[in-house]
mmCIF file of C-alpha atoms in Angstrom:
data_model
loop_
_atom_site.group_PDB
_atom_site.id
_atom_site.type_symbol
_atom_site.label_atom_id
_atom_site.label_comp_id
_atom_site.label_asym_id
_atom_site.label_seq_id
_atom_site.Cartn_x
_atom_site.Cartn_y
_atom_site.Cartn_z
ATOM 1 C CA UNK Y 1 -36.140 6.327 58.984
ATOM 2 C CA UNK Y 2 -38.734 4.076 57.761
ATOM 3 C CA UNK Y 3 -40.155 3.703 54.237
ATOM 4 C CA UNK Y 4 -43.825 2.360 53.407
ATOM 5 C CA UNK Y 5 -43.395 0.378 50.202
ATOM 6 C CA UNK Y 6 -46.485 -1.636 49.139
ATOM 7 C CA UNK Y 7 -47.966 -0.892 52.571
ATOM 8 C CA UNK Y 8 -44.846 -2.382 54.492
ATOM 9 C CA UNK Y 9 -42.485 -0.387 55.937
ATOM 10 C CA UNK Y 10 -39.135 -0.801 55.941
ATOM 11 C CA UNK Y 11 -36.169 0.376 57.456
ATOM 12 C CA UNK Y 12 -34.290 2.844 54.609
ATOM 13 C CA UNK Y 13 -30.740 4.580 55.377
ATOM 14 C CA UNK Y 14 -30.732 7.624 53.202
ATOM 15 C CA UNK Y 15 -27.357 9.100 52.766
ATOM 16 C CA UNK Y 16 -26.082 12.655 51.756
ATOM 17 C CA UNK Y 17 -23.463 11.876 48.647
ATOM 18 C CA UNK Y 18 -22.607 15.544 47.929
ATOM 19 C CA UNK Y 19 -19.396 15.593 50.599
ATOM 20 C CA UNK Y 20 -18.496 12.572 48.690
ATOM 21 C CA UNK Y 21 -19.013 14.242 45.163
ATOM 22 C CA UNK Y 22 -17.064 17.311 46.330
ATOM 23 C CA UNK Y 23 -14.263 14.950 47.342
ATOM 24 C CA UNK Y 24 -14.657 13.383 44.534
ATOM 25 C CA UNK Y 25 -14.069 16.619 42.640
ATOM 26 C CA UNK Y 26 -10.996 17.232 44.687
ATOM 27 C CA UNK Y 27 -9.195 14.156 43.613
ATOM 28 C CA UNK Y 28 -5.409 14.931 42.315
ATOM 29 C CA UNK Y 29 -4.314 12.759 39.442
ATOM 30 C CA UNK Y 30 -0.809 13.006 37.726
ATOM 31 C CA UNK Y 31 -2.548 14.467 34.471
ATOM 32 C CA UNK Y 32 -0.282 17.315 34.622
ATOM 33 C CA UNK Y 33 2.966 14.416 33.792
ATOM 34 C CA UNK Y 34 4.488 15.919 30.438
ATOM 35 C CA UNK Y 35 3.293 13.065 27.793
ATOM 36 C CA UNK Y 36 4.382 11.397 24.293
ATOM 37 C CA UNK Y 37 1.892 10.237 22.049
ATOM 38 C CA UNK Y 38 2.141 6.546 21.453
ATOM 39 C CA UNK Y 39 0.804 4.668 18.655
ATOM 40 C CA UNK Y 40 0.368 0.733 18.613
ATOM 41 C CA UNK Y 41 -0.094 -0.654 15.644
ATOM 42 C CA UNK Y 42 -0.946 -4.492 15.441
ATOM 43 C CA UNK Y 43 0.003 -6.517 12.811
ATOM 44 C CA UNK Y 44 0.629 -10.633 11.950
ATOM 45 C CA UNK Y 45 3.758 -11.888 11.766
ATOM 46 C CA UNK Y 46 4.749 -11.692 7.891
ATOM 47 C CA UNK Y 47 5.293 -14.678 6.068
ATOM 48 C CA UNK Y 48 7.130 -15.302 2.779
ATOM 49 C CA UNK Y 49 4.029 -14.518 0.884
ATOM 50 C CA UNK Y 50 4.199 -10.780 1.793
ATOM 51 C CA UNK Y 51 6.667 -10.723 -1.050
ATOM 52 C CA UNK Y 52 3.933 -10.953 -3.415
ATOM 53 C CA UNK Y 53 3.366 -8.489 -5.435
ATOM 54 C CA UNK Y 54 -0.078 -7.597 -4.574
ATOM 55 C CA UNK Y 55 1.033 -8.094 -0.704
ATOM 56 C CA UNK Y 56 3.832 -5.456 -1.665
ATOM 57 C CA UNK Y 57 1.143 -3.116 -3.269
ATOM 58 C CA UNK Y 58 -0.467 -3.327 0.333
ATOM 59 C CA UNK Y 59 2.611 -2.886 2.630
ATOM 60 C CA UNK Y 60 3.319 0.465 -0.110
ATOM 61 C CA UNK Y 61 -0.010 1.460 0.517
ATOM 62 C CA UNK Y 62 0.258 1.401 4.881
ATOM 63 C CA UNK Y 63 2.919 3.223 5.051
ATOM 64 C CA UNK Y 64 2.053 6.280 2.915
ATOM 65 C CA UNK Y 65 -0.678 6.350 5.577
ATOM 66 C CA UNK Y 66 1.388 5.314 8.752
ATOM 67 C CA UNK Y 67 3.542 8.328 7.438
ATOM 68 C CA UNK Y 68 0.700 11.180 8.199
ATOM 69 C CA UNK Y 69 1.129 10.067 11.822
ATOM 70 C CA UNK Y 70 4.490 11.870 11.308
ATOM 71 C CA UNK Y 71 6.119 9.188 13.557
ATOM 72 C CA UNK Y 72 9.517 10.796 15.277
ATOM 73 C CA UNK Y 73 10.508 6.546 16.000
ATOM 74 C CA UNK Y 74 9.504 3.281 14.869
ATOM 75 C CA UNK Y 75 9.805 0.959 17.115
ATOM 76 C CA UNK Y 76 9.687 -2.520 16.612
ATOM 77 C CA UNK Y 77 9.391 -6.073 18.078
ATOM 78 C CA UNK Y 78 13.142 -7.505 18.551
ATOM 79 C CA UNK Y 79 15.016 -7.196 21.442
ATOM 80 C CA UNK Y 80 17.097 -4.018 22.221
ATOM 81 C CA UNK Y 81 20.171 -6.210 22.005
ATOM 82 C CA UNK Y 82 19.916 -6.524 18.612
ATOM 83 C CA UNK Y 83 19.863 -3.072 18.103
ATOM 84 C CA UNK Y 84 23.665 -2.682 16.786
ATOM 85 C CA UNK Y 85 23.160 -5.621 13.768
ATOM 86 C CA UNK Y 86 19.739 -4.201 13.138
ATOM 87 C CA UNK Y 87 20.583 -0.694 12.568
ATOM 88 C CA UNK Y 88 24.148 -1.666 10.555
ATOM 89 C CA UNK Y 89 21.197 -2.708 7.958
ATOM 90 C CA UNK Y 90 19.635 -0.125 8.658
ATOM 91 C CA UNK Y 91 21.974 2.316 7.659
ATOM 92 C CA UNK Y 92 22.754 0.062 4.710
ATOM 93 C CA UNK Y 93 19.634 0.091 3.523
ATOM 94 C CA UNK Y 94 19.142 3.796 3.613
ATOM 95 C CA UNK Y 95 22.427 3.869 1.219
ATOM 96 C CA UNK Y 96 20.700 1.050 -1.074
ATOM 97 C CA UNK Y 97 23.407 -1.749 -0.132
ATOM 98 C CA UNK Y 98 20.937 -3.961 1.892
ATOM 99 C CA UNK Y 99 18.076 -5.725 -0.137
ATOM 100 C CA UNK Y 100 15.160 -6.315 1.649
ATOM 101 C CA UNK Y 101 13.355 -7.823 -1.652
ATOM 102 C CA UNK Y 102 13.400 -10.632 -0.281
ATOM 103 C CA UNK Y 103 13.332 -10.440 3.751
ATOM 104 C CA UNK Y 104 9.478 -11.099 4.552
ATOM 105 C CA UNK Y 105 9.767 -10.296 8.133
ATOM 106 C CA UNK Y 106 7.816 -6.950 9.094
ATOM 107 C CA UNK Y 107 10.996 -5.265 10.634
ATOM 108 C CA UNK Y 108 12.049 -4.840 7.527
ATOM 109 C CA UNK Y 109 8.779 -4.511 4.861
ATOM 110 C CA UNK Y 110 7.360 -1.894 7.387
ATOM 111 C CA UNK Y 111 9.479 -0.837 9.673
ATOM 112 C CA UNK Y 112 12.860 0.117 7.530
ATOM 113 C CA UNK Y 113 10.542 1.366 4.782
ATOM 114 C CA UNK Y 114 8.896 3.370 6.821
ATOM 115 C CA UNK Y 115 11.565 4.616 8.913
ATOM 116 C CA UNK Y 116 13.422 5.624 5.324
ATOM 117 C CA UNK Y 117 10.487 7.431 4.612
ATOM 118 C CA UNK Y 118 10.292 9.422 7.486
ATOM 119 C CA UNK Y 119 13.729 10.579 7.421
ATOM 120 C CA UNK Y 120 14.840 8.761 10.258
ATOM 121 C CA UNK Y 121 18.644 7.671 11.058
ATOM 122 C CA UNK Y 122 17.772 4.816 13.294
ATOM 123 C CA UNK Y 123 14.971 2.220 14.416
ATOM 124 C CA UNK Y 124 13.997 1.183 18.072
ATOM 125 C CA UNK Y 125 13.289 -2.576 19.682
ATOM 126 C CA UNK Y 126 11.790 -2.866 22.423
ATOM 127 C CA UNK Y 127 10.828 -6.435 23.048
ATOM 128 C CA UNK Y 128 11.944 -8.752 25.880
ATOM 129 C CA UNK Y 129 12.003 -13.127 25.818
ATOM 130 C CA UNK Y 130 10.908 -12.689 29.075
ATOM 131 C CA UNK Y 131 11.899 -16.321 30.860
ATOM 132 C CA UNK Y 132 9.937 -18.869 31.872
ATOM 133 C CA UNK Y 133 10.133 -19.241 35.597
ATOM 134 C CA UNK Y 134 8.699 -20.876 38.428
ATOM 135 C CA UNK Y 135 5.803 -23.205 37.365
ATOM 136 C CA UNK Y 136 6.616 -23.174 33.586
ATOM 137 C CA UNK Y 137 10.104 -24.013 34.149
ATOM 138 C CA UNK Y 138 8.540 -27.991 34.644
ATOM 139 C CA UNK Y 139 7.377 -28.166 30.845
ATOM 140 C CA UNK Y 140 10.841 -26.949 29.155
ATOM 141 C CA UNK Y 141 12.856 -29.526 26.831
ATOM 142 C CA UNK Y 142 16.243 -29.500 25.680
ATOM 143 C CA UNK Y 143 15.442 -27.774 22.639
ATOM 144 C CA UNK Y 144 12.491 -25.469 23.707
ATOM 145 C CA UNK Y 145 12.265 -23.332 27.211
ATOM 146 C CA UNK Y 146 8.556 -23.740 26.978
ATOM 147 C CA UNK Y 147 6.665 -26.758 25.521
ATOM 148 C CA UNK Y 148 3.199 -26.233 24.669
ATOM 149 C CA UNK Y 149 3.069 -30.267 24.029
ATOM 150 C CA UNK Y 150 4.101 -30.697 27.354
ATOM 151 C CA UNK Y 151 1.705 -28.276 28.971
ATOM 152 C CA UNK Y 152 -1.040 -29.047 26.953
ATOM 153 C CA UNK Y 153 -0.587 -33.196 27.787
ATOM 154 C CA UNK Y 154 -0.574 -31.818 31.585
ATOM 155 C CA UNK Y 155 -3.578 -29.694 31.544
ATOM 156 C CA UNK Y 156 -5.717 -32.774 29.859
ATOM 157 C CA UNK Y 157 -4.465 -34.680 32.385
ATOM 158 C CA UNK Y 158 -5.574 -33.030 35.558
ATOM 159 C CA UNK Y 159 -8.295 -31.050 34.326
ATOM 160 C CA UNK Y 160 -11.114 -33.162 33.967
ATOM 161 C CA UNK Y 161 -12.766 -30.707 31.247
ATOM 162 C CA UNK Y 162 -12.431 -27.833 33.610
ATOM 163 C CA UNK Y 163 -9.278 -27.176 30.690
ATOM 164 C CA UNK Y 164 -10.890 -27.054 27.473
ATOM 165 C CA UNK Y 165 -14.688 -26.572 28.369
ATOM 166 C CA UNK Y 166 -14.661 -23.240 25.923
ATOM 167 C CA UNK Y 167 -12.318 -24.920 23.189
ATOM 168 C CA UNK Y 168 -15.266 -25.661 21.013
ATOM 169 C CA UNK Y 169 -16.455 -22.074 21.325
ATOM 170 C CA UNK Y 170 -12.839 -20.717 21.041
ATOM 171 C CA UNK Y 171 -12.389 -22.916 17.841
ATOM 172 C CA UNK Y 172 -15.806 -21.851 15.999
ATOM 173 C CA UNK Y 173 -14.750 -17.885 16.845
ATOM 174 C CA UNK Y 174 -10.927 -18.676 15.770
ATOM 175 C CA UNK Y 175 -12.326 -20.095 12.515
ATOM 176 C CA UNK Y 176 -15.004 -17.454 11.540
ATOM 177 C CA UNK Y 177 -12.814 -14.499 11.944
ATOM 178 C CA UNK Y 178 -10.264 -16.603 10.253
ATOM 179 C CA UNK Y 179 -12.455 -16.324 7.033
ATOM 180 C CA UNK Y 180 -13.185 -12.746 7.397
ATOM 181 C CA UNK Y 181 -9.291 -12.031 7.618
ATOM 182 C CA UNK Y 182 -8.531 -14.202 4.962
ATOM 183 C CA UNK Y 183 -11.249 -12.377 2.769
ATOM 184 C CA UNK Y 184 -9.191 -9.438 2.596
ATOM 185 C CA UNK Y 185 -6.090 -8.063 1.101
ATOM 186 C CA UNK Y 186 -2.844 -7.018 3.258
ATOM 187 C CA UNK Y 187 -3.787 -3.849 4.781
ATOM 188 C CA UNK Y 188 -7.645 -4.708 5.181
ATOM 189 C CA UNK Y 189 -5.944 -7.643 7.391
ATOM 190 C CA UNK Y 190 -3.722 -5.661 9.591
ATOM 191 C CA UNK Y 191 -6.631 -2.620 9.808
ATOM 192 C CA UNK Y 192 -9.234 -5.155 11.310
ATOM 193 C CA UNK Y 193 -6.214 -6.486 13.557
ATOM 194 C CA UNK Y 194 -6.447 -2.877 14.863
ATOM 195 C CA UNK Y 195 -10.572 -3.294 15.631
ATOM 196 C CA UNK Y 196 -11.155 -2.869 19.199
ATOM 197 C CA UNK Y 197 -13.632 -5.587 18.674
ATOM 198 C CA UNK Y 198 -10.904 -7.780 17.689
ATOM 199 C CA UNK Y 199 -8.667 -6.841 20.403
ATOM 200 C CA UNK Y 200 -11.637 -7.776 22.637
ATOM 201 C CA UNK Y 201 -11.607 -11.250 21.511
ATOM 202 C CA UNK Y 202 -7.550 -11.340 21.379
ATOM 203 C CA UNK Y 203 -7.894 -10.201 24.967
ATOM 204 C CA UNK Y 204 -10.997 -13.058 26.241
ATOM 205 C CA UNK Y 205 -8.897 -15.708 24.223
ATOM 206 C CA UNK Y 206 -5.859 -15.049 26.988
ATOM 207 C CA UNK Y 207 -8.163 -15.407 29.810
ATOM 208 C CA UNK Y 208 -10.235 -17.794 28.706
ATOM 209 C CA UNK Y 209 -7.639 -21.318 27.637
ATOM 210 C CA UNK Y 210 -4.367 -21.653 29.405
ATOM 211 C CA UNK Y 211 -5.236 -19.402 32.670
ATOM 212 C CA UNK Y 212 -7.564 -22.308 33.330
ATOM 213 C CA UNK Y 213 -4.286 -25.127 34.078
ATOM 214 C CA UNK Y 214 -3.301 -26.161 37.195
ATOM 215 C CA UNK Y 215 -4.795 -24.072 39.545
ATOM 216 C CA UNK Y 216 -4.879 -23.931 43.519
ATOM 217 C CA UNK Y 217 -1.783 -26.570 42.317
ATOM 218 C CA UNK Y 218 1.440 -25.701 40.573
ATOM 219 C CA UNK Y 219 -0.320 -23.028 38.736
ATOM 220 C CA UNK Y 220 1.111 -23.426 35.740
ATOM 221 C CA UNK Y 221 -2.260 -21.546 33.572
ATOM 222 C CA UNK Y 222 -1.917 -18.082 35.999
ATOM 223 C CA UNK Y 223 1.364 -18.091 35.277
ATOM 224 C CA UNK Y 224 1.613 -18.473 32.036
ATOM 225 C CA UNK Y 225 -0.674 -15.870 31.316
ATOM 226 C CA UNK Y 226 1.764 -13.995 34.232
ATOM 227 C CA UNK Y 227 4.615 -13.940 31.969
ATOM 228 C CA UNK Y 228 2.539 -12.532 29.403
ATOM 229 C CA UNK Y 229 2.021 -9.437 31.009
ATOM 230 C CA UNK Y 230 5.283 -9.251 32.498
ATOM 231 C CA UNK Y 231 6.765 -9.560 28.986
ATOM 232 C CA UNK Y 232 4.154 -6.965 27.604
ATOM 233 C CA UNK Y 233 5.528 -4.584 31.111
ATOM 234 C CA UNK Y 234 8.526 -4.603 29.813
ATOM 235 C CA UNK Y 235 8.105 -3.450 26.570
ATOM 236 C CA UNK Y 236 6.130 -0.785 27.782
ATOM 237 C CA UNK Y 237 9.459 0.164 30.099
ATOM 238 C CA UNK Y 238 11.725 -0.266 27.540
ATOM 239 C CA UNK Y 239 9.343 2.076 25.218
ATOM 240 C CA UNK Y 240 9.393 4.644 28.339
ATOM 241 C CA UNK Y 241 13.109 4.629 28.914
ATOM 242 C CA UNK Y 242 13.728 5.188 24.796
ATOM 243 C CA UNK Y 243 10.408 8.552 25.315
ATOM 244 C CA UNK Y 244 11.930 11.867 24.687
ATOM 245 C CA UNK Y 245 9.498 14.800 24.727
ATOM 246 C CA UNK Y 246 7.517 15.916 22.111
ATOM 247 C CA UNK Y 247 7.622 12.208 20.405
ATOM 248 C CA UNK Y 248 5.333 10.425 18.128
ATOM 249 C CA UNK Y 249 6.171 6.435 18.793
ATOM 250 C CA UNK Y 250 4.711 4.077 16.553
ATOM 251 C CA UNK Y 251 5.125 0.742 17.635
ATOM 252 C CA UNK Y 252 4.580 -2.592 15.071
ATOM 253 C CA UNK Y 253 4.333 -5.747 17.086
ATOM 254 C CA UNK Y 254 2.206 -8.664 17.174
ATOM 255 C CA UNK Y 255 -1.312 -7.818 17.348
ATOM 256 C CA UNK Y 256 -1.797 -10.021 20.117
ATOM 257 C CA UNK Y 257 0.303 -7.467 22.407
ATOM 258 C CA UNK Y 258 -1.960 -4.658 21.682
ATOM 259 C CA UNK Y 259 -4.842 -4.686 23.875
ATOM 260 C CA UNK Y 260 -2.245 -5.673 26.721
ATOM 261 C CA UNK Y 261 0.147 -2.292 25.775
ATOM 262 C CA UNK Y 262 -2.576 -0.095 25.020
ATOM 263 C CA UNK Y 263 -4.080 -1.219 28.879
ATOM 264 C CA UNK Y 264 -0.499 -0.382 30.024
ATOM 265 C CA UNK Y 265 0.337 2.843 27.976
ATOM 266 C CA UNK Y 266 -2.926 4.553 28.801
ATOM 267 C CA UNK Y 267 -2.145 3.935 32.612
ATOM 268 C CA UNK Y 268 1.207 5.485 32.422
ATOM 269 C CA UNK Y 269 0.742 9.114 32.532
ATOM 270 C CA UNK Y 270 4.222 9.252 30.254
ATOM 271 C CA UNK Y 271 1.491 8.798 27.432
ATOM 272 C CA UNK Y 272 -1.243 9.517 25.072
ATOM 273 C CA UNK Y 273 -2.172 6.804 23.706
ATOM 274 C CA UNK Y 274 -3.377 7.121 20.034
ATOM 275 C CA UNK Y 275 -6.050 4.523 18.287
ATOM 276 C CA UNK Y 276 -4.255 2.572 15.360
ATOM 277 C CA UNK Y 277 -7.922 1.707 14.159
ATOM 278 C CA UNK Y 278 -9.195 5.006 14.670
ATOM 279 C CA UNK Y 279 -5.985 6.780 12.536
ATOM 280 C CA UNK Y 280 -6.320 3.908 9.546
ATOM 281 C CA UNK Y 281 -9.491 4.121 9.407
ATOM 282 C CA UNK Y 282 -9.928 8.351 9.258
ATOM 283 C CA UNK Y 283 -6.547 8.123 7.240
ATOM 284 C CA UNK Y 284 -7.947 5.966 4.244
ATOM 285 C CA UNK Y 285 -11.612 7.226 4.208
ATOM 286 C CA UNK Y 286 -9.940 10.694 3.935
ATOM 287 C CA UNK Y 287 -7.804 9.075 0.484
ATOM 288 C CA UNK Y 288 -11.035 8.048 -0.739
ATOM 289 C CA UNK Y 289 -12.490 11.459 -0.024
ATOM 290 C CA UNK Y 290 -9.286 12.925 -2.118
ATOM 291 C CA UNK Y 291 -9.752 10.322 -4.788
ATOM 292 C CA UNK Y 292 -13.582 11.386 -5.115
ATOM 293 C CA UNK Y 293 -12.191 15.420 -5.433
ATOM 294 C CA UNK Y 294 -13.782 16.890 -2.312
ATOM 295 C CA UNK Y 295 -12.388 19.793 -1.032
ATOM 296 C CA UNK Y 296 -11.150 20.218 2.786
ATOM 297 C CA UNK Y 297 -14.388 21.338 4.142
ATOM 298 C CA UNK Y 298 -16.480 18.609 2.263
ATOM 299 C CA UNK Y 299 -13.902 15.938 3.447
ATOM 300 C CA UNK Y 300 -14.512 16.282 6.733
ATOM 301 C CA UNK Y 301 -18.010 15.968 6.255
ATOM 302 C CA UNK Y 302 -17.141 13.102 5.007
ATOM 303 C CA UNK Y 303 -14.972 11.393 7.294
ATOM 304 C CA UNK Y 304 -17.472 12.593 9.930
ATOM 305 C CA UNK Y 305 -20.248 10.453 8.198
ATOM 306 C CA UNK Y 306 -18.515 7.430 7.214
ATOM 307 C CA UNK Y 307 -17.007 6.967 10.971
ATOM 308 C CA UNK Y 308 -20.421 6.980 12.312
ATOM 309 C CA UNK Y 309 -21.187 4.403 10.084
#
């Protein structure tokens, strides 16, 4: 078949697409996989200034709204062999014989309060210290299994540029949305952690740096970015073996991790995945709703308006 276009004709193969749209239609999936909802909720690593009172204010704050997710575990970012330890506080805590007044890591500000609050008799880990193998073996020291000296002093090295030619543009973003973190108070922070926008640039950082090292030679960048994601696979198996039915998981880990579990969880038919920004947000314009004295129906009006904001 030919077809005249601007007086020339030229040679046009039209094809019927409705036996492929049919097929298309036809296409099984493993939707029908009973699922548990799964929550990831990104945070930074707590620091000894958490212990602050206004910081404390905050953490009080996120988890009377992490509780309306009516999480049935929390699940947190240790390893599942220090489970035993971890939960002996646990339980200690629940009979008010373990301080955590003055323990700044999130395990305990968020998860054991939160876990207390919800009733529950244990908490979950479900990270892994994945090691470094193959290629990253080369830059490990007495003292540290991975060196980022060491790897950084090779990738300058044999790079010529082809290393760092985005660190100038990597720095400037770094630093901006430094300043906009910084500008807010505890739970502002970890709700704009949540941002898909800011998972975005969480996720181009990892593919954008290291990855670049070493490549078509030991391959150092690929696989450092390789044990990323095998570290992040495991947690997501560790979170599937731990699954029961009918659960609500809420998982608090590095926010770094969550556009890499979220990937994973909503490609596992095991799960729904649920959006962290998506609840905080809904889940504190709703308070201010409350606080203004709307009643249900004018709430959601709301909420509806303020989202599309």
């Amino acid at each position: 078949m030919f077809l005249s276009i601007g007086g020339c004709k030229k040679e046009s193969y039209f094809r019927d697409t409705a036996p492929i749209l049919e097929a298309n239609s036809k296409i099984l999936t493993y939707d029908s996989v009973q699922q548990s909802s799964v929550m990831v909720l990104g945070v930074f690593h707590f620091g000894k200034n958490t212990l602050a009172e206004k910081n404390q204010n905050s953490i009080k704050e996120l988890v009377a709204l992490l509780k309306a997710y009516k999480p049935t575990k929390i699940v947190v970012e240790w390893e599942p062999e220090r489970s035993p330890l971890a939960n002996e506080q646990y339980q200690m805590y629940l009979k008010d014989s373990f301080d955590i007044s003055n323990k700044h890591n999130e395990v305990y500000q968020l998860g054991f309060r939160l876990a207390k609050a919800m009733g529950h008799d244990s908490i979950f880990m479900f990270d892994d210290q994945t090691d470094y193998i193959g290629s990253l073996a080369e830059f490990a020291t007495e003292d540290d299994p991975f060196s980022f000296e060491l790897f950084s002093d090779y990738a300058n090295g044999e790079s010529n540029g082809f290393y760092n030619v985005h660190e100038n543009l990597l720095r400037h973003v770094y630093g901006e949305n430094s300043k906009l973190r910084n500008s807010m108070n505890l739970l502002e922070h970890i709700t704009l952690l949540n941002s898909p926008i800011h998972q975005k640039t969480n996720a181009q950082r990892m593919h954008m740096y290291e990855v670049r090292v070493g490549i078509q030679k030991n391959w150092a960048g690929p696989d450092w970015l390789g044990r990323w994601y095998r570290r992040n696979v495991r947690m997501m198996a560790n979170t599937l073996k731990m699954m029961e039915n009918g659960d609500n998981l809420l998982l608090i880990v590095g926010d770094n991790h969550k556009w890499t579990l979220d990937m994973l969880f909503e490609n596992t038919p095991d799960f729904k995945v649920d959006s962290s920004w998506d609840f905080l947000i809904r889940q504190s314009i709703m308070e201010e709703a409350e606080s203004l004295g709307f009643f249900f129906k004018y709430q959601q009006d709301y909420i509806t308006k303020k989202m599309m904001q």
